[in-house]
mmCIF file of C-alpha atoms and ligand atoms in Angstrom:
data_model
loop_
_atom_site.group_PDB
_atom_site.id
_atom_site.type_symbol
_atom_site.label_atom_id
_atom_site.label_comp_id
_atom_site.label_asym_id
_atom_site.label_seq_id
_atom_site.Cartn_x
_atom_site.Cartn_y
_atom_site.Cartn_z
ATOM 1 C CA MET A 1 15.503 -0.938 29.040
ATOM 2 C CA SER A 2 17.385 -0.033 25.948
ATOM 3 C CA LYS A 3 18.667 -2.597 23.577
ATOM 4 C CA LEU A 4 21.464 -2.401 20.965
ATOM 5 C CA ILE A 5 20.862 -4.422 17.966
ATOM 6 C CA GLY A 6 23.757 -5.136 15.574
ATOM 7 C CA PRO A 7 26.273 -5.015 14.004
ATOM 8 C CA PHE A 8 24.927 -4.621 10.577
ATOM 9 C CA LYS A 9 27.395 -4.394 7.557
ATOM 10 C CA GLU A 10 25.119 -1.721 6.193
ATOM 11 C CA ILE A 11 22.144 0.210 7.490
ATOM 12 C CA ILE A 12 20.095 1.749 4.921
ATOM 13 C CA THR A 13 18.485 4.693 7.116
ATOM 14 C CA LEU A 14 16.867 6.944 4.516
ATOM 15 C CA ALA A 15 17.140 9.168 7.523
ATOM 16 C CA SER A 16 16.823 12.629 5.762
ATOM 17 C CA THR A 17 15.820 11.333 2.256
ATOM 18 C CA SER A 18 13.447 13.752 0.458
ATOM 19 C CA GLU A 19 9.871 13.199 0.301
ATOM 20 C CA LYS A 20 9.586 14.178 -3.291
ATOM 21 C CA GLY A 21 11.518 13.904 -6.702
ATOM 22 C CA ALA A 22 14.272 11.954 -8.270
ATOM 23 C CA LEU A 23 16.885 10.576 -5.867
ATOM 24 C CA GLY A 24 20.545 9.306 -6.396
ATOM 25 C CA ASP A 25 21.586 6.315 -4.494
ATOM 26 C CA SER A 26 23.747 8.517 -2.120
ATOM 27 C CA LYS A 27 20.272 9.430 -0.727
ATOM 28 C CA LEU A 28 20.016 5.883 0.859
ATOM 29 C CA ASP A 29 21.907 7.562 3.873
ATOM 30 C CA ILE A 30 23.975 4.219 4.325
ATOM 31 C CA LEU A 31 25.694 3.754 7.615
ATOM 32 C CA LYS A 32 28.329 1.103 7.590
ATOM 33 C CA ASN A 33 29.079 -1.274 10.556
ATOM 34 C CA GLY A 34 26.210 0.465 12.531
ATOM 35 C CA GLY A 35 23.858 -0.425 15.297
ATOM 36 C CA VAL A 36 20.522 0.564 16.345
ATOM 37 C CA ILE A 37 19.419 1.181 19.974
ATOM 38 C CA ILE A 38 15.777 0.750 20.561
ATOM 39 C CA ASP A 39 13.684 1.517 23.802
ATOM 40 C CA GLY A 40 10.236 -0.102 23.707
ATOM 41 C CA GLU A 41 8.816 0.391 20.262
ATOM 42 C CA ASN A 42 11.038 3.302 19.292
ATOM 43 C CA ILE A 43 14.434 3.982 17.890
ATOM 44 C CA LEU A 44 16.598 5.823 20.131
ATOM 45 C CA GLN A 45 19.990 5.875 18.314
ATOM 46 C CA VAL A 46 21.459 4.887 15.112
ATOM 47 C CA ASP A 47 25.201 5.129 14.849
ATOM 48 C CA ASP A 48 28.576 3.384 14.624
ATOM 49 C CA PHE A 49 28.029 -0.144 16.463
ATOM 50 C CA ASP A 50 31.339 -0.070 18.566
ATOM 51 C CA ARG A 51 30.499 3.401 19.678
ATOM 52 C CA LEU A 52 26.829 2.417 20.789
ATOM 53 C CA LYS A 53 28.247 -0.576 22.752
ATOM 54 C CA SER A 54 28.554 1.452 25.984
ATOM 55 C CA GLU A 55 25.352 3.119 25.665
ATOM 56 C CA ALA A 56 22.710 0.446 25.995
ATOM 57 C CA ASP A 57 21.551 -1.887 28.773
ATOM 58 C CA GLU A 58 21.369 -5.027 26.638
ATOM 59 C CA LEU A 59 23.072 -6.128 23.448
ATOM 60 C CA ILE A 60 21.298 -8.267 20.929
ATOM 61 C CA ARG A 61 24.181 -9.545 18.615
ATOM 62 C CA VAL A 62 23.461 -10.218 14.929
ATOM 63 C CA GLU A 63 25.529 -12.989 13.589
ATOM 64 C CA GLY A 64 26.846 -12.941 9.988
ATOM 65 C CA ASP A 65 26.707 -10.259 7.320
ATOM 66 C CA HIS A 66 23.117 -8.396 7.300
ATOM 67 C CA VAL A 67 21.851 -5.290 5.596
ATOM 68 C CA LEU A 68 19.226 -3.467 7.619
ATOM 69 C CA MET A 69 16.391 -1.293 6.338
ATOM 70 C CA PRO A 70 13.033 0.062 7.402
ATOM 71 C CA GLY A 71 10.080 -2.362 7.297
ATOM 72 C CA LEU A 72 8.336 -2.273 4.125
ATOM 73 C CA ILE A 73 4.989 -0.303 3.812
ATOM 74 C CA ASP A 74 2.274 -1.554 1.435
ATOM 75 C CA CYS A 75 -0.195 1.376 1.050
ATOM 76 C CA HIS A 76 -2.723 -0.022 -1.172
ATOM 77 C CA THR A 77 -4.334 -3.562 -0.931
ATOM 78 C CA HIS A 78 -7.680 -5.206 -1.227
ATOM 79 C CA LEU A 79 -6.912 -8.148 1.183
ATOM 80 C CA VAL A 80 -10.572 -8.924 2.343
ATOM 81 C CA TRP A 81 -12.386 -11.173 -0.266
ATOM 82 C CA GLY A 82 -14.157 -14.221 -0.909
ATOM 83 C CA GLY A 83 -13.694 -16.849 -3.571
ATOM 84 C CA THR A 84 -11.145 -16.646 -6.303
ATOM 85 C CA ARG A 85 -11.081 -15.134 -9.766
ATOM 86 C CA ALA A 86 -8.706 -17.591 -11.517
ATOM 87 C CA ARG A 87 -11.368 -17.878 -14.315
ATOM 88 C CA ASP A 88 -11.026 -14.188 -15.054
ATOM 89 C CA TYR A 89 -7.317 -14.329 -15.119
ATOM 90 C CA THR A 90 -7.453 -17.360 -17.499
ATOM 91 C CA LEU A 91 -9.889 -15.342 -19.560
ATOM 92 C CA ARG A 92 -7.625 -12.275 -19.546
ATOM 93 C CA MET A 93 -4.581 -14.484 -20.573
ATOM 94 C CA SER A 94 -6.364 -15.468 -23.768
ATOM 95 C CA GLY A 95 -7.314 -11.892 -24.733
ATOM 96 C CA GLU A 96 -10.409 -10.969 -22.859
ATOM 97 C CA SER A 97 -10.338 -7.405 -21.587
ATOM 98 C CA TYR A 98 -10.838 -6.472 -17.858
ATOM 99 C CA GLU A 99 -13.194 -3.705 -18.475
ATOM 100 C CA LEU A 100 -15.434 -6.107 -20.803
ATOM 101 C CA ILE A 101 -15.503 -8.785 -18.154
ATOM 102 C CA LEU A 102 -16.692 -6.180 -15.639
ATOM 103 C CA GLU A 103 -19.328 -4.794 -18.122
ATOM 104 C CA GLN A 104 -20.685 -8.288 -18.470
ATOM 105 C CA GLY A 105 -21.057 -8.694 -14.739
ATOM 106 C CA GLY A 106 -18.001 -10.639 -13.907
ATOM 107 C CA GLY A 107 -14.834 -9.121 -12.484
ATOM 108 C CA ILE A 108 -15.234 -6.985 -9.425
ATOM 109 C CA PHE A 109 -18.922 -8.163 -9.293
ATOM 110 C CA ASP A 110 -18.042 -11.771 -8.920
ATOM 111 C CA SER A 111 -15.838 -10.948 -5.965
ATOM 112 C CA VAL A 112 -18.847 -9.027 -4.603
ATOM 113 C CA THR A 113 -20.956 -11.974 -4.809
ATOM 114 C CA LYS A 114 -18.496 -14.391 -3.131
ATOM 115 C CA THR A 115 -17.593 -11.693 -0.323
ATOM 116 C CA ARG A 116 -21.052 -11.185 0.475
ATOM 117 C CA GLY A 117 -21.694 -14.925 0.742
ATOM 118 C CA ALA A 118 -18.631 -15.453 3.089
ATOM 119 C CA SER A 119 -18.751 -15.410 6.865
ATOM 120 C CA PHE A 120 -16.945 -12.884 9.187
ATOM 121 C CA GLU A 121 -14.596 -15.900 10.071
ATOM 122 C CA GLU A 122 -13.910 -16.777 6.680
ATOM 123 C CA LEU A 123 -13.005 -13.225 5.571
ATOM 124 C CA LYS A 124 -10.882 -12.976 8.754
ATOM 125 C CA GLU A 125 -9.008 -16.066 8.021
ATOM 126 C CA GLY A 126 -8.261 -14.923 4.426
ATOM 127 C CA LEU A 127 -7.021 -11.518 5.587
ATOM 128 C CA MET A 128 -4.921 -12.935 8.303
ATOM 129 C CA ARG A 129 -3.328 -15.339 6.240
ATOM 130 C CA ARG A 130 -2.465 -12.648 3.483
ATOM 131 C CA ALA A 131 -1.240 -10.104 6.141
ATOM 132 C CA ASN A 132 0.906 -12.737 7.897
ATOM 133 C CA ARG A 133 2.554 -13.719 4.586
ATOM 134 C CA HIS A 134 3.246 -10.044 3.964
ATOM 135 C CA LEU A 135 4.763 -9.632 7.501
ATOM 136 C CA LYS A 136 7.101 -12.648 6.947
ATOM 137 C CA ASP A 137 8.199 -10.826 3.686
ATOM 138 C CA GLY A 138 8.994 -7.765 5.600
ATOM 139 C CA VAL A 139 5.834 -5.746 5.075
ATOM 140 C CA THR A 140 5.255 -4.192 8.658
ATOM 141 C CA THR A 141 2.397 -1.696 7.613
ATOM 142 C CA ILE A 142 -0.429 -2.785 5.370
ATOM 143 C CA GLU A 143 -3.387 -0.446 4.157
ATOM 144 C CA VAL A 144 -6.332 -2.619 3.531
ATOM 145 C CA LYS A 145 -9.549 -1.525 1.651
ATOM 146 C CA SER A 146 -13.155 -2.737 1.658
ATOM 147 C CA GLY A 147 -14.894 -2.584 -1.593
ATOM 148 C CA TYR A 148 -16.389 -6.071 -2.369
ATOM 149 C CA GLY A 149 -19.403 -5.432 -0.203
ATOM 150 C CA LEU A 150 -20.979 -2.391 -1.939
ATOM 151 C CA ASP A 151 -23.929 -2.248 0.602
ATOM 152 C CA LEU A 152 -24.192 -0.927 4.121
ATOM 153 C CA GLU A 153 -24.256 -4.559 5.689
ATOM 154 C CA ASN A 154 -21.327 -5.951 3.722
ATOM 155 C CA GLU A 155 -19.229 -2.887 3.573
ATOM 156 C CA ILE A 156 -19.441 -2.589 7.463
ATOM 157 C CA LYS A 157 -18.765 -6.361 7.693
ATOM 158 C CA ILE A 158 -15.488 -6.042 5.814
ATOM 159 C CA LEU A 159 -14.285 -2.961 7.702
ATOM 160 C CA GLU A 160 -15.214 -4.814 10.979
ATOM 161 C CA VAL A 161 -13.124 -7.804 9.929
ATOM 162 C CA ILE A 162 -10.236 -5.523 9.318
ATOM 163 C CA LYS A 163 -10.608 -3.790 12.619
ATOM 164 C CA ASN A 164 -10.990 -7.106 14.630
ATOM 165 C CA SER A 165 -7.931 -8.541 12.853
ATOM 166 C CA LYS A 166 -5.724 -5.752 14.172
ATOM 167 C CA LEU A 167 -5.799 -7.520 17.350
ATOM 168 C CA ASP A 168 -4.399 -10.708 15.873
ATOM 169 C CA VAL A 169 -2.001 -9.621 13.211
ATOM 170 C CA LYS A 170 1.384 -8.188 14.252
ATOM 171 C CA ALA A 171 1.597 -5.740 11.055
ATOM 172 C CA ASP A 172 -0.300 -2.616 11.441
ATOM 173 C CA LEU A 173 -3.564 -2.650 9.356
ATOM 174 C CA ILE A 174 -4.829 0.846 8.154
ATOM 175 C CA SER A 175 -8.227 0.449 6.746
ATOM 176 C CA THR A 176 -9.981 2.428 3.925
ATOM 177 C CA CYS A 177 -13.460 2.454 2.886
ATOM 178 C CA LEU A 178 -13.729 1.650 -1.005
ATOM 179 C CA ALA A 179 -17.582 1.240 -0.953
ATOM 180 C CA ALA A 180 -17.596 3.446 -4.059
ATOM 181 C CA HIS A 181 -15.643 0.546 -6.013
ATOM 182 C CA VAL A 182 -18.413 0.035 -8.709
ATOM 183 C CA CYS A 183 -22.068 0.824 -8.640
ATOM 184 C CA PRO A 184 -23.959 -2.281 -7.311
ATOM 185 C CA LYS A 185 -26.643 -4.114 -9.417
ATOM 186 C CA GLU A 186 -29.200 -2.798 -6.924
ATOM 187 C CA PHE A 187 -28.874 0.604 -8.105
ATOM 188 C CA ASP A 188 -29.596 1.919 -11.533
ATOM 189 C CA ASP A 189 -28.084 5.461 -10.948
ATOM 190 C CA LYS A 190 -24.512 5.892 -9.947
ATOM 191 C CA GLN A 191 -25.153 9.181 -8.391
ATOM 192 C CA GLU A 192 -27.996 7.953 -6.314
ATOM 193 C CA PHE A 193 -25.750 5.278 -5.040
ATOM 194 C CA LEU A 194 -22.825 7.693 -3.963
ATOM 195 C CA ARG A 195 -25.487 9.855 -2.381
ATOM 196 C CA TYR A 196 -26.676 6.926 -0.331
ATOM 197 C CA LEU A 197 -23.285 6.125 0.689
ATOM 198 C CA GLU A 198 -22.683 9.531 1.736
ATOM 199 C CA SER A 199 -25.756 9.809 3.908
ATOM 200 C CA GLU A 200 -26.199 6.383 5.171
ATOM 201 C CA LEU A 201 -22.552 4.787 5.246
ATOM 202 C CA LEU A 202 -20.003 7.378 6.008
ATOM 203 C CA PRO A 203 -21.606 8.667 9.030
ATOM 204 C CA GLN A 204 -21.763 5.139 10.444
ATOM 205 C CA LEU A 205 -18.115 4.585 9.785
ATOM 206 C CA LEU A 206 -17.226 7.673 11.994
ATOM 207 C CA ALA A 207 -19.678 6.475 14.766
ATOM 208 C CA LYS A 208 -18.303 2.950 14.752
ATOM 209 C CA ASP A 209 -14.730 4.131 14.427
ATOM 210 C CA LEU A 210 -14.225 1.801 11.378
ATOM 211 C CA THR A 211 -11.967 3.912 9.278
ATOM 212 C CA ARG A 212 -10.572 7.424 8.639
ATOM 213 C CA ARG A 213 -9.981 7.070 4.862
ATOM 214 C CA VAL A 214 -12.082 6.992 1.859
ATOM 215 C CA ASP A 215 -11.255 5.690 -1.736
ATOM 216 C CA ILE A 216 -13.180 5.809 -4.971
ATOM 217 C CA PHE A 217 -12.566 4.215 -8.453
ATOM 218 C CA VAL A 218 -12.760 7.066 -10.767
ATOM 219 C CA GLU A 219 -13.248 5.645 -14.286
ATOM 220 C CA PRO A 220 -16.237 5.779 -16.755
ATOM 221 C CA SER A 221 -16.976 2.073 -16.101
ATOM 222 C CA ALA A 222 -16.961 2.829 -12.215
ATOM 223 C CA PHE A 223 -17.594 6.348 -11.261
ATOM 224 C CA PRO A 224 -17.154 9.270 -13.638
ATOM 225 C CA MET A 225 -15.413 12.448 -12.624
ATOM 226 C CA GLU A 226 -18.114 14.801 -11.852
ATOM 227 C CA ILE A 227 -20.198 12.628 -9.529
ATOM 228 C CA ALA A 228 -16.986 11.311 -8.012
ATOM 229 C CA LYS A 229 -15.821 14.745 -7.023
ATOM 230 C CA GLU A 230 -19.127 15.521 -5.250
ATOM 231 C CA TYR A 231 -18.894 12.444 -3.130
ATOM 232 C CA MET A 232 -15.258 12.918 -2.272
ATOM 233 C CA LEU A 233 -15.858 16.371 -1.276
ATOM 234 C CA ALA A 234 -18.567 15.282 1.005
ATOM 235 C CA ALA A 235 -16.254 12.667 2.533
ATOM 236 C CA LYS A 236 -13.523 15.231 3.056
ATOM 237 C CA ASN A 237 -15.922 17.642 4.780
ATOM 238 C CA LEU A 238 -16.895 14.783 7.250
ATOM 239 C CA GLY A 239 -13.220 14.751 8.042
ATOM 240 C CA PHE A 240 -12.034 11.682 6.135
ATOM 241 C CA ASP A 241 -8.625 11.465 4.305
ATOM 242 C CA LEU A 242 -8.795 10.823 0.864
ATOM 243 C CA THR A 243 -7.196 8.404 -1.671
ATOM 244 C CA VAL A 244 -8.357 7.853 -5.390
ATOM 245 C CA HIS A 245 -8.126 4.928 -7.905
ATOM 246 C CA ALA A 246 -6.912 7.450 -10.580
ATOM 247 C CA ASP A 247 -6.092 7.203 -14.279
ATOM 248 C CA GLN A 248 -6.100 3.385 -14.554
ATOM 249 C CA PHE A 249 -7.693 3.292 -18.098
ATOM 250 C CA HIS A 250 -8.711 6.844 -18.663
ATOM 251 C CA THR A 251 -7.421 10.103 -17.082
ATOM 252 C CA GLY A 252 -9.492 12.136 -14.504
ATOM 253 C CA GLY A 253 -9.075 10.727 -11.187
ATOM 254 C CA SER A 254 -5.734 12.231 -10.548
ATOM 255 C CA LYS A 255 -7.149 15.752 -11.249
ATOM 256 C CA ILE A 256 -9.927 15.112 -8.518
ATOM 257 C CA ALA A 257 -7.265 13.804 -6.157
ATOM 258 C CA VAL A 258 -4.855 16.876 -6.349
ATOM 259 C CA GLU A 259 -7.926 19.399 -6.384
ATOM 260 C CA LEU A 260 -9.408 17.861 -3.064
ATOM 261 C CA GLY A 261 -5.878 17.398 -1.502
ATOM 262 C CA ALA A 262 -5.997 13.677 -1.438
ATOM 263 C CA LYS A 263 -3.100 11.700 0.394
ATOM 264 C CA SER A 264 -2.640 9.927 -2.698
ATOM 265 C CA ALA A 265 -3.571 9.136 -6.334
ATOM 266 C CA ASP A 266 -3.040 5.344 -7.233
ATOM 267 C CA HIS A 267 -2.642 3.374 -10.562
ATOM 268 C CA LEU A 268 -1.876 6.288 -13.019
ATOM 269 C CA GLU A 269 -1.129 3.877 -15.859
ATOM 270 C CA ALA A 270 -2.937 6.200 -18.323
ATOM 271 C CA SER A 271 -1.523 9.627 -16.853
ATOM 272 C CA THR A 272 -0.239 11.799 -19.546
ATOM 273 C CA ASP A 273 2.347 14.681 -19.015
ATOM 274 C CA ASN A 274 -0.497 16.971 -17.887
ATOM 275 C CA GLU A 275 -1.349 14.586 -15.069
ATOM 276 C CA VAL A 276 2.195 14.078 -14.247
ATOM 277 C CA GLU A 277 2.769 17.939 -13.919
ATOM 278 C CA LEU A 278 -0.414 18.134 -11.587
ATOM 279 C CA LEU A 279 0.847 15.409 -9.319
ATOM 280 C CA ALA A 280 4.316 16.785 -9.260
ATOM 281 C CA LYS A 281 3.193 20.255 -8.237
ATOM 282 C CA SER A 282 1.078 18.921 -5.345
ATOM 283 C CA GLU A 283 1.482 17.048 -2.046
ATOM 284 C CA THR A 284 -0.583 14.056 -3.245
ATOM 285 C CA VAL A 285 1.801 10.932 -3.483
ATOM 286 C CA ALA A 286 1.565 9.120 -6.728
ATOM 287 C CA VAL A 287 1.248 5.461 -6.235
ATOM 288 C CA ALA A 288 2.539 2.968 -8.898
ATOM 289 C CA LEU A 289 0.800 -0.587 -8.698
ATOM 290 C CA PRO A 290 3.030 -2.718 -10.745
ATOM 291 C CA GLY A 291 1.143 -5.937 -9.701
ATOM 292 C CA ALA A 292 -1.972 -4.570 -11.384
ATOM 293 C CA SER A 293 0.108 -3.856 -14.686
ATOM 294 C CA LEU A 294 1.482 -7.434 -14.452
ATOM 295 C CA GLY A 295 -1.939 -8.784 -13.683
ATOM 296 C CA LEU A 296 -3.737 -7.089 -16.501
ATOM 297 C CA GLY A 297 -0.798 -7.287 -18.940
ATOM 298 C CA MET A 298 -0.733 -3.526 -19.489
ATOM 299 C CA ASN A 299 1.831 -0.698 -19.245
ATOM 300 C CA PHE A 300 3.424 0.455 -16.090
ATOM 301 C CA THR A 301 2.733 3.841 -14.428
ATOM 302 C CA PRO A 302 4.975 6.451 -15.721
ATOM 303 C CA ALA A 303 7.223 6.325 -12.647
ATOM 304 C CA ARG A 304 10.470 7.748 -14.115
ATOM 305 C CA LYS A 305 8.527 10.798 -15.510
ATOM 306 C CA LEU A 306 6.633 11.502 -12.194
ATOM 307 C CA LEU A 307 9.814 11.378 -10.256
ATOM 308 C CA ASP A 308 11.742 13.573 -12.665
ATOM 309 C CA ALA A 309 8.812 16.175 -12.532
ATOM 310 C CA GLY A 310 9.357 16.187 -8.852
ATOM 311 C CA ALA A 311 6.347 13.995 -7.543
ATOM 312 C CA SER A 312 6.624 11.890 -4.499
ATOM 313 C CA LEU A 313 6.318 8.184 -5.822
ATOM 314 C CA ALA A 314 5.269 5.250 -3.745
ATOM 315 C CA ILE A 315 5.013 1.667 -4.948
ATOM 316 C CA SER A 316 2.314 -0.893 -3.776
ATOM 317 C CA THR A 317 1.065 -4.231 -4.602
ATOM 318 C CA ASP A 318 -2.705 -3.647 -5.075
ATOM 319 C CA TRP A 319 -2.886 -7.124 -3.830
ATOM 320 C CA ASN A 320 -6.488 -8.234 -4.869
ATOM 321 C CA PRO A 321 -8.226 -11.225 -6.285
ATOM 322 C CA GLY A 322 -8.788 -9.727 -9.682
ATOM 323 C CA SER A 323 -6.236 -7.407 -11.312
ATOM 324 C CA GLY A 324 -3.398 -8.104 -8.640
ATOM 325 C CA PRO A 325 -3.377 -11.662 -7.418
ATOM 326 C CA MET A 326 0.384 -12.027 -6.794
ATOM 327 C CA GLY A 327 0.825 -9.556 -3.716
ATOM 328 C CA ASP A 328 4.647 -9.606 -3.482
ATOM 329 C CA LEU A 329 5.884 -6.133 -2.791
ATOM 330 C CA LEU A 330 9.564 -6.631 -3.301
ATOM 331 C CA VAL A 331 9.224 -8.704 -6.418
ATOM 332 C CA GLN A 332 6.951 -5.928 -8.010
ATOM 333 C CA ALA A 333 9.024 -3.170 -6.865
ATOM 334 C CA SER A 334 12.283 -4.562 -8.348
ATOM 335 C CA ILE A 335 10.380 -5.283 -11.559
ATOM 336 C CA LEU A 336 8.864 -1.734 -11.868
ATOM 337 C CA GLY A 337 12.539 -0.458 -11.257
ATOM 338 C CA ILE A 338 14.164 -2.286 -14.094
ATOM 339 C CA TYR A 339 11.418 -1.334 -16.609
ATOM 340 C CA GLU A 340 10.910 2.311 -15.460
ATOM 341 C CA LYS A 341 14.778 2.958 -14.823
ATOM 342 C CA LEU A 342 14.582 3.782 -11.042
ATOM 343 C CA SER A 343 17.489 4.195 -8.638
ATOM 344 C CA THR A 344 17.728 1.843 -5.560
ATOM 345 C CA ALA A 345 16.949 4.955 -3.536
ATOM 346 C CA GLU A 346 13.690 5.786 -5.353
ATOM 347 C CA ILE A 347 12.518 2.183 -5.187
ATOM 348 C CA LEU A 348 13.154 1.676 -1.504
ATOM 349 C CA SER A 349 11.774 5.102 -0.677
ATOM 350 C CA GLY A 350 8.651 4.210 -2.629
ATOM 351 C CA ILE A 351 8.164 1.058 -0.385
ATOM 352 C CA THR A 352 8.981 2.954 3.000
ATOM 353 C CA PHE A 353 8.523 6.470 4.089
ATOM 354 C CA ARG A 354 7.011 7.641 0.805
ATOM 355 C CA ALA A 355 4.398 4.906 1.133
ATOM 356 C CA ALA A 356 3.942 6.046 4.689
ATOM 357 C CA LYS A 357 3.387 9.623 3.543
ATOM 358 C CA ALA A 358 0.581 8.264 1.234
ATOM 359 C CA LEU A 359 -1.078 6.926 4.468
ATOM 360 C CA GLY A 360 -0.652 10.258 6.296
ATOM 361 C CA LEU A 361 1.888 8.690 8.579
ATOM 362 C CA ASN A 362 5.333 10.351 9.457
ATOM 363 C CA ASP A 363 6.243 8.076 12.214
ATOM 364 C CA ARG A 364 7.726 5.082 10.236
ATOM 365 C CA GLY A 365 9.753 4.233 6.956
ATOM 366 C CA ARG A 366 13.041 5.497 8.097
ATOM 367 C CA ILE A 367 15.729 4.195 10.479
ATOM 368 C CA ALA A 368 16.105 7.351 12.737
ATOM 369 C CA GLU A 369 15.667 8.665 16.095
ATOM 370 C CA GLY A 370 12.201 8.645 17.193
ATOM 371 C CA MET A 371 10.813 6.355 14.614
ATOM 372 C CA ILE A 372 8.806 3.348 15.319
ATOM 373 C CA ALA A 373 11.330 0.432 15.378
ATOM 374 C CA ASP A 374 10.069 -1.338 12.245
ATOM 375 C CA MET A 375 13.150 -2.848 10.622
ATOM 376 C CA ILE A 376 13.893 -5.768 8.269
ATOM 377 C CA ALA A 377 17.502 -7.440 7.855
ATOM 378 C CA PHE A 378 18.577 -9.396 4.805
ATOM 379 C CA PRO A 379 21.390 -11.846 5.008
ATOM 380 C CA ILE A 380 23.670 -10.122 2.784
ATOM 381 C CA GLY A 381 26.678 -7.598 2.927
ATOM 382 C CA ASP A 382 25.847 -5.238 0.170
ATOM 383 C CA TYR A 383 22.490 -3.526 -0.245
ATOM 384 C CA GLN A 384 22.588 -3.919 -4.021
ATOM 385 C CA GLU A 385 21.989 -7.652 -3.557
ATOM 386 C CA ILE A 386 18.277 -6.775 -2.503
ATOM 387 C CA LEU A 387 16.977 -5.627 -5.739
ATOM 388 C CA TYR A 388 19.367 -7.705 -7.833
ATOM 389 C CA ASN A 389 17.669 -10.777 -6.468
ATOM 390 C CA GLN A 390 14.454 -9.444 -7.938
ATOM 391 C CA GLY A 391 12.481 -9.887 -4.813
ATOM 392 C CA LYS A 392 13.437 -13.547 -4.246
ATOM 393 C CA LEU A 393 15.719 -12.816 -1.373
ATOM 394 C CA LYS A 394 13.526 -12.183 1.591
ATOM 395 C CA PRO A 395 14.558 -10.744 5.040
ATOM 396 C CA ASP A 396 15.670 -13.280 7.638
ATOM 397 C CA MET A 397 14.663 -10.921 10.509
ATOM 398 C CA VAL A 398 11.614 -8.633 10.881
ATOM 399 C CA TRP A 399 11.057 -6.307 13.849
ATOM 400 C CA LYS A 400 7.884 -4.741 14.323
ATOM 401 C CA ASN A 401 7.391 -2.170 16.998
ATOM 402 C CA GLY A 402 10.823 -3.176 18.447
ATOM 403 C CA ASN A 403 9.865 -6.915 18.585
ATOM 404 C CA LEU A 404 11.539 -9.694 16.528
ATOM 405 C CA VAL A 405 8.598 -11.611 14.944
HETATM 406 O O1 LIG B 1 -7.112 -1.651 -7.854
HETATM 407 N N1 LIG B 1 -9.172 -0.881 -10.186
HETATM 408 C C1 LIG B 1 -10.038 -1.029 -9.331
HETATM 409 N N2 LIG B 1 -9.991 -1.954 -8.420
HETATM 410 C C2 LIG B 1 -8.999 -2.920 -8.153
HETATM 411 C C3 LIG B 1 -9.136 -4.238 -8.778
HETATM 412 C C4 LIG B 1 -10.350 -4.886 -8.135
HETATM 413 C C5 LIG B 1 -10.527 -6.234 -8.725
HETATM 414 O O2 LIG B 1 -10.318 -6.441 -9.948
HETATM 415 O O3 LIG B 1 -11.093 -6.995 -7.926
HETATM 416 C C6 LIG B 1 -7.532 -2.370 -8.649
HETATM 417 O O4 LIG B 1 -6.865 -2.962 -9.512
HETATM 418 FE FE1 LIG B 2 -6.756 -1.169 -6.144
#
C-alpha cells in the first residue's frame, strides 16, 4: 500500500548534496509544493504533489504550511548514565577546569561510580527518557556510547541496556563501545588496561552482538596517542568500525583516526591547520560538538575551516552528564552556525546525511527514492525559519520508518 504524504510548501531533499566540502544553499535541493510517496518504511517517489496524486493508493493530506526535511541524526551521544554532574557544572562556571576536576577524581569518574551503582532498569529508564525526548525533537537516529562502566561487567551492562532499549524506543539506536574513556582506578597502567579491554572485552562484544563500533578518548589525561593507536588497530583487526574522541584539548587523536580509516573524528576544538588538512584529505567525517563547547565554555570546532578545506562535517550533541548536559541538536547546530558562519545547507547536511556517513550508514539522511522514510515537518512556509528560530521551533510531525510517531 503506497501512501502519498503532502502537500509541503517546501521539501528540503538534500537528494544529491555532496558528502564533503563547503555548500551554498542551492545545495539544499528544495522542491516546492512537493509530496512524498512511501511504501512501508521506504521512500518511493518525491515530486510535485499534484503530479503524484494519481500515483499512490492512499493520500495523507498535510494541513497548513509545512517544510519537510530528513529526520535528524545525532551521531555522538553518551545517553546511558547514573546520577548527575550538576556540581561539576557549578564548579566549572566559577572557573574550575574540566581536566583538573577529572585529575582530582571527579568528572567522568563521578559518573562511573554512579553508573556502576545504578540498576539495569534505572539506566534503561534514563536512556529511554532521553531518546524519546530526542525523537520528539525530530532526531530519528541516535548513536549511544558506553563509557561510564570501565570494567567488563559494567561496560557490558551498559551495552545490554542499549540493545534492550532498541525494542522499546522508536528512534534507531546505534551503539558504540567507549570502554577506553579514561583509565579506571583499578589499573595503574593505561596500556595494561587497554590490552585487557582488547583481550577480554572486545571479543565478548562480538560474541554477544553488542556493538560493531569502538571509540577511545585520545588525550594525555585519558589515553595518549601511542597506546591509543595500538588498541584501535587491534579493534579494527577484529572488524570494528572506529570513531575517536580527538583533539579536544590537545592534538593527536585526529591523526590516529585518519591513519586507521576511522568513520569519524569527533570534538576537534584544538585542531590546527595541520589537522584540518589531514581530515579534509580523508574519508573520516569531522564531527563538531557545540554542546561540549557550550558546556565547558570553550571555543568551537573550526567548522568553517574544515568545510573550506574540503572535509565532511557533521554536527552532534555529545549529550552526556558532564561536558554536554543540554542535548538539543537543533539549538546547538544553529548556534554553531552563527558563530562559525555556516550556510543552512552545511548545517542541515551536518545533522542529516553527513552524520549518517559518520555512522557508516547510507540509507538515511536524504529525502530521495530508496531512502528510509525518516522525515520531519515544521509548521512554517520558508525553510529559513528553521535556523532563524535557533532551535526553539520544533517539528510538529515526525515520521520514523514511514510511521507518524
Ligand atoms: O565527549 N571528552 C570526553 N568524554 C565526553 C565527556 C564525558 C563526561 O564529561 O562525562 C565528551 O565530552
Ligand atoms: Fe563525547
